[in-house]
């Protein structure tokens, strides 16, 4: 999970500052689903803390809606190397997104209004390994909202240190037409209050 460097630049060479969220490390994983294989949100009971988030990473300067959720590493999350398996982070991102729904836009309310959220893209940058007894916290916030799409960003902190950064891109889909629709007015209103 360590970042791979192709070599050391000479001290005379200009140093280009990189955005931490733009650095993709070895072991990064990318998933995309088509319209016929949509990732639907579900419901659940989580010990989460909703908050108005200002900044958690150097590249994030805007504040937005978010949640902070304590996560537990379980024995079956560990792979043959003795660290958390890559696929577990995807499940944790699902848990964080469900917590966001419970806090700001409950799923039953969405369904009663005829739409549900769907996932189009998941991307995770692994920064450092997480082990069985690490103290783990997941944070997720709404990092972008466009005409038909939204983006959420997640951070996983192990013992207070950044272990991984994840991003999900999604949209809202009409239950009747199965086609994308504009984000709900409630979400737009909350987002615009934070991003006038």
PDB file of C-alpha atoms in Angstrom, residues 28-94:
ATOM      1  CA  UNK A  28      -5.850   1.544  -6.390  1.00  0.00           C
ATOM      2  CA  UNK A  29      -9.132   0.114  -7.578  1.00  0.00           C
ATOM      3  CA  UNK A  30     -11.731   1.461  -9.975  1.00  0.00           C
ATOM      4  CA  UNK A  31     -15.274   0.244 -10.566  1.00  0.00           C
ATOM      5  CA  UNK A  32     -17.950   1.411 -12.973  1.00  0.00           C
ATOM      6  CA  UNK A  33     -21.445   0.043 -13.384  1.00  0.00           C
ATOM      7  CA  UNK A  34     -23.843   0.533 -16.281  1.00  0.00           C
ATOM      8  CA  UNK A  35     -27.494   1.507 -16.051  1.00  0.00           C
ATOM      9  CA  UNK A  36     -28.572  -2.138 -15.993  1.00  0.00           C
ATOM     10  CA  UNK A  37     -26.355  -2.845 -12.973  1.00  0.00           C
ATOM     11  CA  UNK A  38     -27.039   0.066 -10.657  1.00  0.00           C
ATOM     12  CA  UNK A  39     -25.754   0.098  -7.093  1.00  0.00           C
ATOM     13  CA  UNK A  40     -28.773   0.956  -4.970  1.00  0.00           C
ATOM     14  CA  UNK A  41     -28.690   2.481  -1.536  1.00  0.00           C
ATOM     15  CA  UNK A  42     -30.247   0.485   1.273  1.00  0.00           C
ATOM     16  CA  UNK A  43     -31.166   1.233   4.852  1.00  0.00           C
ATOM     17  CA  UNK A  44     -29.393   0.512   8.097  1.00  0.00           C
ATOM     18  CA  UNK A  45     -28.728   1.499  11.691  1.00  0.00           C
ATOM     19  CA  UNK A  46     -25.359   3.182  12.214  1.00  0.00           C
ATOM     20  CA  UNK A  47     -23.735   5.105  15.052  1.00  0.00           C
ATOM     21  CA  UNK A  48     -22.900   8.135  12.972  1.00  0.00           C
ATOM     22  CA  UNK A  49     -22.418  11.811  13.688  1.00  0.00           C
ATOM     23  CA  UNK A  50     -23.737  14.217  11.016  1.00  0.00           C
ATOM     24  CA  UNK A  51     -21.825  17.449  10.697  1.00  0.00           C
ATOM     25  CA  UNK A  52     -21.162  20.417   8.451  1.00  0.00           C
ATOM     26  CA  UNK A  53     -17.663  19.712   7.187  1.00  0.00           C
ATOM     27  CA  UNK A  54     -15.174  22.376   6.296  1.00  0.00           C
ATOM     28  CA  UNK A  55     -11.945  20.653   5.316  1.00  0.00           C
ATOM     29  CA  UNK A  56     -10.440  17.239   5.940  1.00  0.00           C
ATOM     30  CA  UNK A  57      -7.798  17.102   3.211  1.00  0.00           C
ATOM     31  CA  UNK A  58      -5.413  19.732   1.839  1.00  0.00           C
ATOM     32  CA  UNK A  59      -7.198  19.698  -1.513  1.00  0.00           C
ATOM     33  CA  UNK A  60     -10.679  20.222  -0.069  1.00  0.00           C
ATOM     34  CA  UNK A  61     -11.332  23.854   0.701  1.00  0.00           C
ATOM     35  CA  UNK A  62     -15.127  23.969   0.625  1.00  0.00           C
ATOM     36  CA  UNK A  63     -17.445  22.857   3.397  1.00  0.00           C
ATOM     37  CA  UNK A  64     -20.291  20.444   2.811  1.00  0.00           C
ATOM     38  CA  UNK A  65     -22.684  17.967   4.410  1.00  0.00           C
ATOM     39  CA  UNK A  66     -20.985  15.002   5.993  1.00  0.00           C
ATOM     40  CA  UNK A  67     -20.924  12.213   8.552  1.00  0.00           C
ATOM     41  CA  UNK A  68     -18.279  10.693  10.812  1.00  0.00           C
ATOM     42  CA  UNK A  69     -18.716   6.981  11.563  1.00  0.00           C
ATOM     43  CA  UNK A  70     -16.610   4.754  13.848  1.00  0.00           C
ATOM     44  CA  UNK A  71     -15.729   1.581  11.941  1.00  0.00           C
ATOM     45  CA  UNK A  72     -14.555  -1.762  13.273  1.00  0.00           C
ATOM     46  CA  UNK A  73     -12.057  -4.036  11.569  1.00  0.00           C
ATOM     47  CA  UNK A  74     -13.285  -7.619  11.841  1.00  0.00           C
ATOM     48  CA  UNK A  75     -11.201 -10.793  11.539  1.00  0.00           C
ATOM     49  CA  UNK A  76     -12.794 -11.727   8.207  1.00  0.00           C
ATOM     50  CA  UNK A  77     -11.758  -8.311   6.778  1.00  0.00           C
ATOM     51  CA  UNK A  78      -8.101  -9.389   6.914  1.00  0.00           C
ATOM     52  CA  UNK A  79      -6.341 -10.890   3.870  1.00  0.00           C
ATOM     53  CA  UNK A  80      -3.349 -13.231   3.613  1.00  0.00           C
ATOM     54  CA  UNK A  81      -0.949 -10.339   4.242  1.00  0.00           C
ATOM     55  CA  UNK A  82      -2.527  -9.636   7.625  1.00  0.00           C
ATOM     56  CA  UNK A  83      -4.052  -6.310   6.557  1.00  0.00           C
ATOM     57  CA  UNK A  84      -7.545  -5.164   5.545  1.00  0.00           C
ATOM     58  CA  UNK A  85      -8.507  -6.440   2.085  1.00  0.00           C
ATOM     59  CA  UNK A  86      -9.083  -3.853  -0.646  1.00  0.00           C
ATOM     60  CA  UNK A  87     -12.699  -4.876  -1.170  1.00  0.00           C
ATOM     61  CA  UNK A  88     -13.576  -4.061   2.463  1.00  0.00           C
ATOM     62  CA  UNK A  89     -13.114  -0.347   1.775  1.00  0.00           C
ATOM     63  CA  UNK A  90     -15.953  -0.544  -0.758  1.00  0.00           C
ATOM     64  CA  UNK A  91     -18.259  -1.960   1.914  1.00  0.00           C
ATOM     65  CA  UNK A  92     -17.192   0.761   4.345  1.00  0.00           C
ATOM     66  CA  UNK A  93     -18.023   3.396   1.744  1.00  0.00           C
ATOM     67  CA  UNK A  94     -21.492   1.850   1.488  1.00  0.00           C
TER      68      UNK A  94
END
